Short mmCIF file of C-alpha atoms in Angstrom, two decimals:
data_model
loop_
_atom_site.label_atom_id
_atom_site.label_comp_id
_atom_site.label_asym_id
_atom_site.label_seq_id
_atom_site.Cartn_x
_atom_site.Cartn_y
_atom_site.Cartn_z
CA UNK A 7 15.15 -14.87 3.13
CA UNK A 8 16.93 -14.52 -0.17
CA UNK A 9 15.97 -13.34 -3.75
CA UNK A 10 14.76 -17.13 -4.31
CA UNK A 11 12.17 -17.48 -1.51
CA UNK A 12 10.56 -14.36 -2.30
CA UNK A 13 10.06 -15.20 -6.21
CA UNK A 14 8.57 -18.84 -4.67
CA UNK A 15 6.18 -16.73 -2.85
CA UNK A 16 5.00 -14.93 -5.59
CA UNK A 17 2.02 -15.89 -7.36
CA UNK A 18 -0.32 -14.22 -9.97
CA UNK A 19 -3.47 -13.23 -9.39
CA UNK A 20 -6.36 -11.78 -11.59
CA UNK A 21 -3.97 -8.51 -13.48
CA UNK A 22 -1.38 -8.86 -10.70
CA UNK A 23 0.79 -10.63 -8.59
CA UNK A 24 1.16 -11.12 -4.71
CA UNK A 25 3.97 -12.24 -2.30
CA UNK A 26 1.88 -14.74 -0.05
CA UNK A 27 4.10 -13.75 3.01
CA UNK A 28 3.25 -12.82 6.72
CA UNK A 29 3.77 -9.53 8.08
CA UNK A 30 6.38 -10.64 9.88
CA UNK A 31 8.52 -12.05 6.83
CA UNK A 32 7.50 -8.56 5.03
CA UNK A 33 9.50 -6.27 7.84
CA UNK A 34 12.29 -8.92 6.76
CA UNK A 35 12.12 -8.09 3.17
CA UNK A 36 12.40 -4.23 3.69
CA UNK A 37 15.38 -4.30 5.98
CA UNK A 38 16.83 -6.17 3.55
CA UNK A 39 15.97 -3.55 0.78
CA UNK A 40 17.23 -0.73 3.65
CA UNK A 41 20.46 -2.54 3.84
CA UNK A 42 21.09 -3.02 0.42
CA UNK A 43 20.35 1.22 -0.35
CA UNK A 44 18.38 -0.12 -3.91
CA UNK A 45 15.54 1.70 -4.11
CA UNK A 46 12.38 -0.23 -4.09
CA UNK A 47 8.71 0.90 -4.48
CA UNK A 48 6.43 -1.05 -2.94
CA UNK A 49 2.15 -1.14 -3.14
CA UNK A 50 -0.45 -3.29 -1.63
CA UNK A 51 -3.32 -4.45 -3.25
CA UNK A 52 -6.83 -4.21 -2.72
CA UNK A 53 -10.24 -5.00 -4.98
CA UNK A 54 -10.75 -0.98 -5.84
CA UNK A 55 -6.46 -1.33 -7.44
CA UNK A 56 -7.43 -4.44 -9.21
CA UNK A 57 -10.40 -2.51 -11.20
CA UNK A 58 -8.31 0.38 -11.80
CA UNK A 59 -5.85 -2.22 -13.54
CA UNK A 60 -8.27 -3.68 -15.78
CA UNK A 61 -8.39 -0.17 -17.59
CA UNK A 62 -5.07 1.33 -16.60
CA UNK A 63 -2.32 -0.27 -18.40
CA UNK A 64 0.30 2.31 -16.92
CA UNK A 65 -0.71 1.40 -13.28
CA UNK A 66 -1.04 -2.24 -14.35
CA UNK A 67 2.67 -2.07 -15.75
CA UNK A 68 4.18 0.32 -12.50
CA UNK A 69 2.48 -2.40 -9.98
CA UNK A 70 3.44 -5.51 -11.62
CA UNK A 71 7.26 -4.71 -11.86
CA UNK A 72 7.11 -3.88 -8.15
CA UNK A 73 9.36 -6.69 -6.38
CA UNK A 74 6.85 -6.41 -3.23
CA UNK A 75 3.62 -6.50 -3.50
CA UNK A 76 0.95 -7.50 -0.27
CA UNK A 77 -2.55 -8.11 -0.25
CA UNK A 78 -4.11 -4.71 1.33
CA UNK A 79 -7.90 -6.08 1.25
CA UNK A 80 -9.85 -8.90 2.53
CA UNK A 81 -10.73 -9.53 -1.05
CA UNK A 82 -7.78 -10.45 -2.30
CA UNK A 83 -7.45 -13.02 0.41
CA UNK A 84 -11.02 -14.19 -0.91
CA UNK A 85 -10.13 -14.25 -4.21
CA UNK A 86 -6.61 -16.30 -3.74
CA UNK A 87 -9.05 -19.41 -2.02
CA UNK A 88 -11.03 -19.28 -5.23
CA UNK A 89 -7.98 -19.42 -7.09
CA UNK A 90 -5.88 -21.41 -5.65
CA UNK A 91 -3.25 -19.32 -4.76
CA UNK A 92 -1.78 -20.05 -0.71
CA UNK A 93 -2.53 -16.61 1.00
CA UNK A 94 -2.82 -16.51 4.40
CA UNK A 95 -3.15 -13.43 5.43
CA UNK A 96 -3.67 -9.61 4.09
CA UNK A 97 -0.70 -7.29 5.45
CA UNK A 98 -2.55 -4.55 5.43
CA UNK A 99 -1.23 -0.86 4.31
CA UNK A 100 -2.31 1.05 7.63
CA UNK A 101 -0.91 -1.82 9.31
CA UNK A 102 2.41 -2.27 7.65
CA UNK A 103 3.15 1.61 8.01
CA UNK A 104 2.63 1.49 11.79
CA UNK A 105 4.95 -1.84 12.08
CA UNK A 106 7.74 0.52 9.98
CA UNK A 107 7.39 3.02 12.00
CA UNK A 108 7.80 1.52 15.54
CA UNK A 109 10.79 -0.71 13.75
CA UNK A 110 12.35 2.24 12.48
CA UNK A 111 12.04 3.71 15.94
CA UNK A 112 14.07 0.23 17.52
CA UNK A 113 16.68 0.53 14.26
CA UNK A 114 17.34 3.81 13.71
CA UNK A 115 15.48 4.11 10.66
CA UNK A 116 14.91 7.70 8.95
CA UNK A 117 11.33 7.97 8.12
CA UNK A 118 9.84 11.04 5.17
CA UNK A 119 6.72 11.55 5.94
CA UNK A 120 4.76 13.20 2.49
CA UNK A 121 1.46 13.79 1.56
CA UNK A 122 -1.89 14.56 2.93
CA UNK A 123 -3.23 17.95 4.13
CA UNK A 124 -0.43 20.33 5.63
CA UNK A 125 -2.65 20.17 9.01
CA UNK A 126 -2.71 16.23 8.93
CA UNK A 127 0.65 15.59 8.36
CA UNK A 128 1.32 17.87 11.22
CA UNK A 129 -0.74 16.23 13.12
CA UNK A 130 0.63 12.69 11.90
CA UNK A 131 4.53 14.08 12.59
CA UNK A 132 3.98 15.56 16.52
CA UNK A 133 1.75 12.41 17.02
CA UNK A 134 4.38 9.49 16.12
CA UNK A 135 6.80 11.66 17.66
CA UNK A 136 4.95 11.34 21.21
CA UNK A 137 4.75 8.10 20.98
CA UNK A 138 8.30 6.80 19.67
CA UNK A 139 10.04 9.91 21.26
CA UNK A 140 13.57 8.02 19.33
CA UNK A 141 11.81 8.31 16.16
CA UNK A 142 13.78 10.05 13.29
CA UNK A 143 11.68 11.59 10.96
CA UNK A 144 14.24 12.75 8.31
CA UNK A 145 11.22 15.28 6.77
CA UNK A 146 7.65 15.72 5.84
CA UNK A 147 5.59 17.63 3.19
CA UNK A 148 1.84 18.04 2.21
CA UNK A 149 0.62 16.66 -0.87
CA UNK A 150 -0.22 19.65 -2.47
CA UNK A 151 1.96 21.24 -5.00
CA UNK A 152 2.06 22.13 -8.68
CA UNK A 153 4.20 20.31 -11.12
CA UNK A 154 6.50 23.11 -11.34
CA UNK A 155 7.80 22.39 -7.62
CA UNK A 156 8.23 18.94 -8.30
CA UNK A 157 12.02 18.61 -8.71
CA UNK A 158 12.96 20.82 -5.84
CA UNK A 159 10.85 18.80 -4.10
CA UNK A 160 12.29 15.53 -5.15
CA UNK A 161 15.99 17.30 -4.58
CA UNK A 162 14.71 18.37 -0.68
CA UNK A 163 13.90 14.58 -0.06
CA UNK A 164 16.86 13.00 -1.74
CA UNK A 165 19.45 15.07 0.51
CA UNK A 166 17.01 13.74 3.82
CA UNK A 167 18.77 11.10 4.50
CA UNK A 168 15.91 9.04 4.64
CA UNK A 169 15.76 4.97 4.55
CA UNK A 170 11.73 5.02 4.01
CA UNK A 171 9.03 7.19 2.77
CA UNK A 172 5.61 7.08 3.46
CA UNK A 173 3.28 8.80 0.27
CA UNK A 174 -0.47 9.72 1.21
CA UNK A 175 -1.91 10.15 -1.62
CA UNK A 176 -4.67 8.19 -3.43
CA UNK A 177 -4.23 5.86 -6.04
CA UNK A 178 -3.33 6.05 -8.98
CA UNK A 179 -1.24 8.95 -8.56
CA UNK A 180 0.93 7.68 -6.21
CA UNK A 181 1.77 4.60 -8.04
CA UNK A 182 2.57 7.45 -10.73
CA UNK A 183 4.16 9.62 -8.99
CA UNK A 184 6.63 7.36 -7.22
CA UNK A 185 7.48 5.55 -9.95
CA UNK A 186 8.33 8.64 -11.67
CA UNK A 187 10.72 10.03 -9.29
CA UNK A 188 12.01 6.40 -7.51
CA UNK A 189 15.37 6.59 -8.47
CA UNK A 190 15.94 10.17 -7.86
CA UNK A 191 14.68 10.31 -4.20
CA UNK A 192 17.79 8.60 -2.67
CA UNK A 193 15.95 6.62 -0.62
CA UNK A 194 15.77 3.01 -0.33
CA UNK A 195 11.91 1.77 0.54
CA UNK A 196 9.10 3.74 -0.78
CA UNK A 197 5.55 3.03 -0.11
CA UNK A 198 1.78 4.32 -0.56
CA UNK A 199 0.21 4.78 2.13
CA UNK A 200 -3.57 6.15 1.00
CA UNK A 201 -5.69 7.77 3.57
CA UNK A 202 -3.27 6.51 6.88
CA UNK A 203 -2.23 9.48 7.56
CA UNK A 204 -6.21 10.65 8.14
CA UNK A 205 -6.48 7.76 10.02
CA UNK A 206 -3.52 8.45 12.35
CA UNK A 207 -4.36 11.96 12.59
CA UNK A 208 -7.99 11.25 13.89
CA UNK A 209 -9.47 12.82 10.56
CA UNK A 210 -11.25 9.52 9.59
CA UNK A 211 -12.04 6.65 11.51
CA UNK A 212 -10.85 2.95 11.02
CA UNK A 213 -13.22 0.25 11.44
CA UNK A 214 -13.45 -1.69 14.72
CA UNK A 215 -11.30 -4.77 15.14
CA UNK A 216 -14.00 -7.41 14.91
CA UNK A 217 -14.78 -5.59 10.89
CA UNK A 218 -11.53 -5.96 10.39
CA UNK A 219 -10.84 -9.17 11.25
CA UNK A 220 -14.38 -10.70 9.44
CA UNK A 221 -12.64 -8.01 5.73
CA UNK A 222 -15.79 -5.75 7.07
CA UNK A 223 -13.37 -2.32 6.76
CA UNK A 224 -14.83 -1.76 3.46
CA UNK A 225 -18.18 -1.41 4.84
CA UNK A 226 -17.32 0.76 7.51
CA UNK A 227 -15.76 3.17 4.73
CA UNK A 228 -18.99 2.67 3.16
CA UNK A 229 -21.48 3.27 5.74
CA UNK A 230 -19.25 7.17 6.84
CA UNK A 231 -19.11 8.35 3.40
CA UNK A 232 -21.93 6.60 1.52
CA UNK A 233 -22.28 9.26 -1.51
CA UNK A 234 -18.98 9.75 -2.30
CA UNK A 235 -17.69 5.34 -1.66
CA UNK A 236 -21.04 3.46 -2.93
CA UNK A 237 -19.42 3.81 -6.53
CA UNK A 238 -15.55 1.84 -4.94
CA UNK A 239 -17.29 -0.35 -2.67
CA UNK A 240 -20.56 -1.14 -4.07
CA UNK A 241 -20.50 -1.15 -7.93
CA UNK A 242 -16.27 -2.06 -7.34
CA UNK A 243 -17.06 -5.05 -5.32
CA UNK A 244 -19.18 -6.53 -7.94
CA UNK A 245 -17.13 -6.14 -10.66
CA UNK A 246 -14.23 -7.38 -8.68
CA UNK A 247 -16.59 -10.23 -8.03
CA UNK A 248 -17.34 -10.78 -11.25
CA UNK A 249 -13.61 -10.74 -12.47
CA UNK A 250 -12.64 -13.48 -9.69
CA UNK A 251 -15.54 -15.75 -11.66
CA UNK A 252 -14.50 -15.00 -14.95
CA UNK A 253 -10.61 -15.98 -14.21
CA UNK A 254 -11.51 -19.18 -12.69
CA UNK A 255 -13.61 -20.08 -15.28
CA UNK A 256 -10.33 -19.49 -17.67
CA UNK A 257 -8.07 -21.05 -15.81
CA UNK A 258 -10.62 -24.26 -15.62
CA UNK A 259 -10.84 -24.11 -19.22
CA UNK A 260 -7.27 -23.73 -20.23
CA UNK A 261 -5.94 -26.42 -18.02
CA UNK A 262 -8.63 -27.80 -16.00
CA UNK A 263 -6.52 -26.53 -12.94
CA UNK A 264 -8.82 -24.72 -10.49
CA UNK A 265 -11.70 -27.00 -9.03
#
């Protein structure tokens, strides 16, 4: 799968693009960035990043010139049928990091582990250890930390050794904070993770497998935390809507393409 297929596979959608490619074809992709030591951020998105684009040039710009980008939410996958655009299937963050991870354990891989509370990425580091006992995990951090440790930070994790890094933080700052720092970490594959390391950890919850498999995880976010999500999922989900509407209609008016 060379540089060719994967600009084929690329499509734009809404403020963004996507690589309409399976999971498996993803794991592909990242060895090949592993093997080839270039380092490569990579982001999934998801109907709450697509709003945050609309007003957030910066993110808009650090997303866009990503070379890998996968559809984290069932709503993208809903809005690529109304567009026209040949996705499959989401490849989901939590999903992706847990295929790394057990690949990395079969490879030889070097994972960094960063962000999070110090207790959950604890948690996150003895539990993958117990269950990939081969596992190398080349380092880990908490997310919390003032500006002025950044670059001793950033120096601890480019001597790790590692081949991919995992960043739990929320968005946007880690699509800031990675593209920052990319080229000084010394490490090949770097992607946000959001709240998996809660997840993992037992902190939150994921939703069952049936709500994932109907794009239902949204409301299971919803229905745990509904004062603090109704605002991302509720009011989010409309405008997101709304936006899908509004970019078909322009795209029947320009060229008469989408039906």
């Amino acid at each position: 799968m060379g540089t060719e297929y994967m600009e084929r596979k690329r499509y734009p959608i809404l403020n963004t693009y996507v690589n309409a490619i399976s999971m498996e074809e993803t794991l592909r992709e990242i060895e090949k960035i592993i093997q080839k030591r270039i380092p490569t951020q990579h982001v999934v998105i998801n109907a709450s990043k697509v709003n945050l684009m609309e007003k957030d040039s910066k993110l808009r710009m650090i997303v866009n010139k990503c070379p890998l980008i996968n559809a984290d939410g069932a709503s993208i996958v809903w809005a690529a049928k109304k567009l026209g655009v040949p996705l499959r299937e989401r490849v989901t963050g939590i999903d992706l990091f847990s295929q790394l991870v057990a690949l990395s354990e079969r490879k030889g891989y070097k994972i960094y582990l960063f962000g999070a509370k110090e207790e959950v990425v604890t948690k996150v580091k003895k539990y993958l250890k117990r269950k990939y006992p081969r596992l190398q995990i080349a380092g880990y951090r908490n997310g919390y930390f003032t500006k002025d440790d950044e670059l001793e930070i950033v120096k601890n994790m480019s001597e790790s050794g590692a081949d991919i890094m995992f960043v739990a933080f929320s968005s946007p700052k880690k699509e800031y904070w990675v593209n920052q720092y990319i080229h000084q970490l010394n490490i090949p594959f770097v992607m946000g993770v959001g709240g998996s390391f809660d997840v993992v950890a037992g902190v939150t919850d994921r939703a069952p497998k049936w709500m994932q498999n109907h794009g239902l995880e949204w409301f299971y976010r919803f229905i745990q935390e509904p004062r603090r999500m109704w605002k991302r999922y509720i009011i989010g989900n409309i405008k997101f809507i709304h936006l899908t509407y509004k970019t078909k209609r322009n795209y029947t008016k320009i060229s008469g393409g989408i039906k």
